[in-house]
Amino acid sequence: MALALALLSAAVPAGAQIDEAASERLMRSSGLWEQLGATAAGARAGIEAAASNRLTPLSAEEVQRLLRATDAAFAAETLRPSVRRALAARVLPGQLEALETWLGGELGRRITAIEVAASRPDRDSERAIRAGIVRLREASEARRRLIENLVESTRSAEAITNMTINVAVAVQRGMASVKPDGPPAPVATLREAFAAQRAQMQQAYRGMSQALFAEMYQALPDADLASYQDFLRSAAGQQFLDATIQAMEQALVEAAERLGTRLPGVRPGSNT
């Protein structure tokens, strides 16, 4: 765990970062602030699904204890400061003006509103995927190419894979802490097991993302999607994406750690 955090917190030159006020502005204007509010719901869903498929069933009280710990570990009020600090350390000051210009512009605000609405916990993602598959099938070649390029430029499949692995590790640790089926596996071992599946997971999430994007951006004309693509491919857009993915990864690793330490029975040193 210490090594992972060290790698994620790679040193940056002194002064080569923005302050946390600017970081929070970027989080709010990009929709990341609100989207972090849905993270606990995703982790909770993972816990509930795992609890119903265990070899050793959990009691209702054990499930509730695990869910309370999950809600606390992945709470938005905990994740937001963590991401804000990590983002401040990674966004280059020289890119701030370009980022705020795009995110504060009419199209940038419109796209953020679309993305925030699509990230609501109560959204029926399965229905959105089915609808998106139909839209892709009926779309022009140019439109399909735009959607495919947006999925690649946003690194959506990579981001979803990272989140899935971190939540899955947290779920596995949480379940083992409440009622282990056997000796708890170290976090490093769990991550290695998921790492072996990373390429396959990203491929699956790439196709899923294309369907979701087709549905999510249905109201945007091709010209607007092309403008969004230009921003994402710009130096500022690419640097912000890198910073956001790294900041999210660090925050989720920390959340998984918190989940383990919030549950009785977790021994110090069992997380590495």
Coordinates of C-alpha atoms in Angstrom, one line a residue:
M1 CA 0.0 0.0 0.0
A2 CA 2.8 2.4 0.9
L3 CA 4.5 1.8 -2.5
A4 CA 1.2 2.3 -4.4
L5 CA 0.6 5.7 -2.6
A6 CA 4.2 6.7 -3.2
L7 CA 3.9 6.0 -6.9
L8 CA 0.5 7.8 -7.1
S9 CA 2.0 10.8 -5.2
A10 CA 5.0 11.2 -7.5
A11 CA 6.9 14.4 -6.7
V12 CA 6.2 17.6 -8.7
P13 CA 8.5 20.5 -9.0
A14 CA 8.1 23.2 -6.2
G15 CA 5.4 25.7 -7.2
A16 CA 4.2 23.5 -10.2
Q17 CA 0.7 23.2 -8.8
I18 CA -2.5 25.1 -8.3
D19 CA -4.1 26.0 -5.0
E20 CA -7.0 24.0 -3.6
A21 CA -9.5 26.8 -4.3
A22 CA -8.7 26.6 -8.0
S23 CA -8.8 22.8 -7.8
E24 CA -12.3 22.9 -6.3
R25 CA -13.4 25.3 -9.0
L26 CA -12.3 22.8 -11.6
M27 CA -14.0 20.0 -9.8
R28 CA -17.3 21.9 -9.6
S29 CA -17.2 23.2 -13.2
S30 CA -16.2 19.8 -14.7
G31 CA -18.9 18.0 -12.7
L32 CA -16.4 15.9 -10.8
W33 CA -17.6 17.4 -7.5
E34 CA -21.2 16.1 -8.0
Q35 CA -20.1 12.8 -9.6
L36 CA -18.1 11.9 -6.5
G37 CA -21.4 11.8 -4.7
A38 CA -22.4 8.7 -6.6
T39 CA -19.3 6.7 -5.6
A40 CA -20.7 5.4 -2.3
A41 CA -23.8 4.2 -4.1
G42 CA -21.6 2.1 -6.4
A43 CA -19.5 0.7 -3.6
R44 CA -22.7 -0.1 -1.6
A45 CA -24.2 -1.9 -4.7
G46 CA -21.0 -4.0 -4.9
I47 CA -21.2 -4.9 -1.2
E48 CA -24.9 -5.9 -1.5
A49 CA -24.2 -8.1 -4.6
A50 CA -21.2 -9.8 -3.0
A51 CA -23.2 -10.4 0.2
S52 CA -25.9 -12.2 -1.7
N53 CA -23.4 -14.5 -3.5
R54 CA -21.2 -15.6 -0.6
L55 CA -20.4 -19.1 0.3
T56 CA -20.7 -18.1 3.9
P57 CA -23.9 -16.0 4.2
L58 CA -23.8 -12.8 6.3
S59 CA -26.4 -12.0 8.8
A60 CA -28.6 -8.9 8.4
E61 CA -26.7 -7.2 11.1
E62 CA -23.3 -8.0 9.5
V63 CA -24.5 -6.7 6.2
Q64 CA -25.7 -3.4 7.7
R65 CA -22.4 -3.0 9.6
L66 CA -20.5 -3.5 6.4
L67 CA -22.8 -1.1 4.5
R68 CA -22.4 1.6 7.2
A69 CA -18.6 1.3 7.0
T70 CA -18.8 1.5 3.2
D71 CA -20.9 4.6 3.2
A72 CA -18.4 6.2 5.6
A73 CA -15.3 5.2 3.7
F74 CA -16.7 6.3 0.3
A75 CA -18.6 9.4 1.5
A76 CA -18.5 12.4 -0.8
E77 CA -17.5 14.6 2.0
T78 CA -14.4 12.4 2.5
L79 CA -13.6 11.8 -1.2
R80 CA -14.0 15.4 -2.3
P81 CA -11.2 16.9 -0.1
S82 CA -8.9 14.0 -1.0
V83 CA -9.4 14.5 -4.8
R84 CA -9.2 18.3 -4.3
R85 CA -5.7 18.0 -2.7
A86 CA -4.5 15.4 -5.2
L87 CA -5.8 17.4 -8.2
A88 CA -4.2 20.6 -6.9
A89 CA -0.9 18.9 -6.8
R90 CA -1.2 17.6 -10.4
V91 CA -2.8 20.3 -12.5
L92 CA -0.2 22.6 -14.0
P93 CA -0.8 26.3 -13.4
G94 CA -0.1 27.1 -17.0
Q95 CA -3.1 25.0 -18.1
L96 CA -5.6 26.6 -15.6
E97 CA -6.7 29.5 -17.8
A98 CA -7.4 27.2 -20.8
L99 CA -9.3 24.7 -18.6
E100 CA -11.5 27.4 -17.0
T101 CA -12.2 29.0 -20.3
W102 CA -13.5 25.7 -21.8
L103 CA -15.4 24.6 -18.7
G104 CA -16.9 28.0 -18.2
G105 CA -17.9 28.4 -21.8
E106 CA -21.5 27.7 -23.1
L107 CA -20.6 24.3 -24.6
G108 CA -18.5 23.2 -21.7
R109 CA -21.2 24.0 -19.2
R110 CA -23.8 22.2 -21.4
I111 CA -21.6 19.1 -21.6
T112 CA -20.9 19.1 -17.9
A113 CA -24.7 19.3 -17.2
I114 CA -25.3 16.3 -19.4
E115 CA -22.5 14.3 -17.8
V116 CA -23.7 15.1 -14.2
A117 CA -27.2 14.0 -15.1
A118 CA -25.9 10.8 -16.5
S119 CA -24.0 10.0 -13.3
R120 CA -26.9 10.1 -11.0
P121 CA -27.2 7.0 -8.8
D122 CA -30.8 6.5 -9.7
R123 CA -30.1 6.4 -13.4
D124 CA -31.0 3.1 -15.1
S125 CA -27.6 2.4 -16.7
E126 CA -28.7 -0.9 -18.3
R127 CA -31.6 0.9 -20.1
A128 CA -29.1 3.6 -21.2
I129 CA -26.7 0.9 -22.6
R130 CA -29.5 -0.8 -24.5
A131 CA -30.7 2.5 -25.9
G132 CA -27.1 3.5 -26.8
I133 CA -26.6 0.2 -28.7
V134 CA -29.6 1.0 -30.9
R135 CA -28.4 4.6 -31.4
L136 CA -24.9 3.4 -32.5
R137 CA -26.5 0.9 -34.9
E138 CA -28.6 3.6 -36.5
A139 CA -25.9 6.3 -36.4
S140 CA -23.9 7.5 -39.4
E141 CA -20.3 6.3 -39.8
A142 CA -19.1 9.8 -38.9
R143 CA -21.2 9.9 -35.7
R144 CA -19.9 6.4 -34.6
R145 CA -16.4 7.5 -35.2
L146 CA -16.9 10.6 -33.1
I147 CA -18.3 8.5 -30.2
E148 CA -15.4 6.0 -30.5
N149 CA -12.9 8.8 -30.4
L150 CA -14.5 10.4 -27.4
V151 CA -14.4 7.2 -25.5
E152 CA -10.6 6.9 -26.3
S153 CA -9.9 10.6 -25.5
T154 CA -11.7 10.6 -22.2
R155 CA -10.0 7.3 -21.3
S156 CA -13.4 6.2 -20.0
A157 CA -12.7 2.5 -20.1
E158 CA -9.5 3.0 -18.1
A159 CA -11.2 5.1 -15.5
I160 CA -14.1 2.7 -15.1
T161 CA -11.7 -0.2 -14.8
N162 CA -9.7 1.6 -12.1
M163 CA -12.8 2.4 -10.1
T164 CA -14.1 -1.2 -10.5
I165 CA -10.9 -2.7 -9.3
N166 CA -10.6 -0.3 -6.3
V167 CA -14.2 -0.9 -5.3
A168 CA -13.9 -4.7 -5.7
V169 CA -10.7 -4.7 -3.6
A170 CA -12.6 -2.8 -0.9
V171 CA -15.6 -5.2 -1.1
Q172 CA -13.3 -8.2 -0.8
R173 CA -11.5 -6.8 2.2
G174 CA -14.8 -5.7 3.8
M175 CA -16.4 -9.0 3.4
A176 CA -13.4 -10.9 4.7
S177 CA -13.3 -8.6 7.7
V178 CA -16.9 -9.3 8.7
K179 CA -16.9 -13.0 8.1
P180 CA -14.0 -14.5 6.2
D181 CA -14.4 -17.6 4.1
G182 CA -10.7 -18.2 4.8
P183 CA -7.6 -16.3 5.6
P184 CA -7.9 -12.7 4.3
A185 CA -5.8 -12.1 1.2
P186 CA -3.4 -9.2 1.3
V187 CA -4.4 -6.1 -0.7
A188 CA -1.4 -6.6 -3.0
T189 CA -2.6 -10.1 -3.8
L190 CA -6.1 -8.9 -4.6
R191 CA -4.8 -6.2 -6.9
E192 CA -2.6 -8.6 -8.7
A193 CA -5.6 -10.9 -9.4
F194 CA -7.5 -8.0 -10.8
A195 CA -4.5 -6.7 -12.8
A196 CA -4.4 -10.0 -14.7
Q197 CA -7.9 -9.2 -15.9
R198 CA -7.3 -5.5 -16.7
A199 CA -7.0 -5.8 -20.5
Q200 CA -10.2 -7.9 -20.7
M201 CA -12.1 -5.5 -18.4
Q202 CA -11.0 -2.4 -20.4
Q203 CA -12.1 -4.0 -23.6
A204 CA -15.6 -4.7 -22.2
Y205 CA -15.9 -1.3 -20.7
R206 CA -14.8 0.3 -24.0
G207 CA -17.8 -1.2 -25.7
M208 CA -20.1 -0.3 -22.8
S209 CA -18.8 3.3 -22.8
Q210 CA -19.5 3.7 -26.5
A211 CA -23.1 2.8 -26.0
L212 CA -23.4 5.0 -22.9
F213 CA -21.8 7.9 -24.8
A214 CA -24.1 7.5 -27.7
E215 CA -27.1 7.8 -25.4
M216 CA -25.7 10.4 -23.1
Y217 CA -24.7 12.8 -25.9
Q218 CA -27.7 12.2 -28.1
A219 CA -28.8 15.8 -28.1
L220 CA -25.4 17.2 -29.1
P221 CA -24.8 17.7 -32.9
D222 CA -21.6 16.3 -34.5
A223 CA -20.0 19.8 -34.5
D224 CA -20.3 20.1 -30.7
L225 CA -18.9 16.6 -30.2
A226 CA -16.0 17.5 -32.5
S227 CA -15.4 20.7 -30.4
Y228 CA -15.3 18.6 -27.3
Q229 CA -12.9 16.2 -28.9
D230 CA -10.6 19.1 -29.8
F231 CA -10.6 20.2 -26.2
L232 CA -9.9 16.7 -24.9
R233 CA -6.9 16.4 -27.3
S234 CA -5.5 19.8 -26.4
A235 CA -2.5 20.0 -24.0
A236 CA -4.8 21.4 -21.3
G237 CA -7.5 18.7 -21.8
Q238 CA -5.0 15.8 -21.8
Q239 CA -3.2 17.1 -18.7
F240 CA -6.5 17.6 -16.8
L241 CA -7.6 14.1 -17.7
D242 CA -4.3 12.6 -16.5
A243 CA -4.5 14.6 -13.3
T244 CA -8.1 13.6 -12.7
I245 CA -7.6 9.9 -13.2
Q246 CA -4.5 9.9 -10.9
A247 CA -6.4 11.9 -8.2
M248 CA -9.4 9.6 -8.4
E249 CA -7.1 6.5 -8.2
Q250 CA -5.4 7.9 -5.1
A251 CA -8.7 8.8 -3.4
L252 CA -10.2 5.3 -4.1
V253 CA -7.1 3.5 -2.8
E254 CA -7.4 5.6 0.4
A255 CA -11.2 4.8 0.6
A256 CA -10.5 1.0 0.3
E257 CA -7.9 1.4 3.1
R258 CA -10.5 3.3 5.3
L259 CA -13.1 0.6 4.8
G260 CA -10.8 -2.0 6.1
T261 CA -9.8 0.0 9.2
R262 CA -13.4 0.8 10.0
L263 CA -14.3 -2.8 10.5
P264 CA -13.6 -4.7 13.6
G265 CA -11.3 -7.7 13.3
V266 CA -8.9 -6.0 10.8
R267 CA -5.4 -6.5 12.1
P268 CA -2.7 -3.8 11.6
G269 CA -0.5 -4.7 8.8
S270 CA -3.1 -6.9 7.0
N271 CA -3.5 -4.3 4.3
T272 CA -0.2 -4.7 2.5

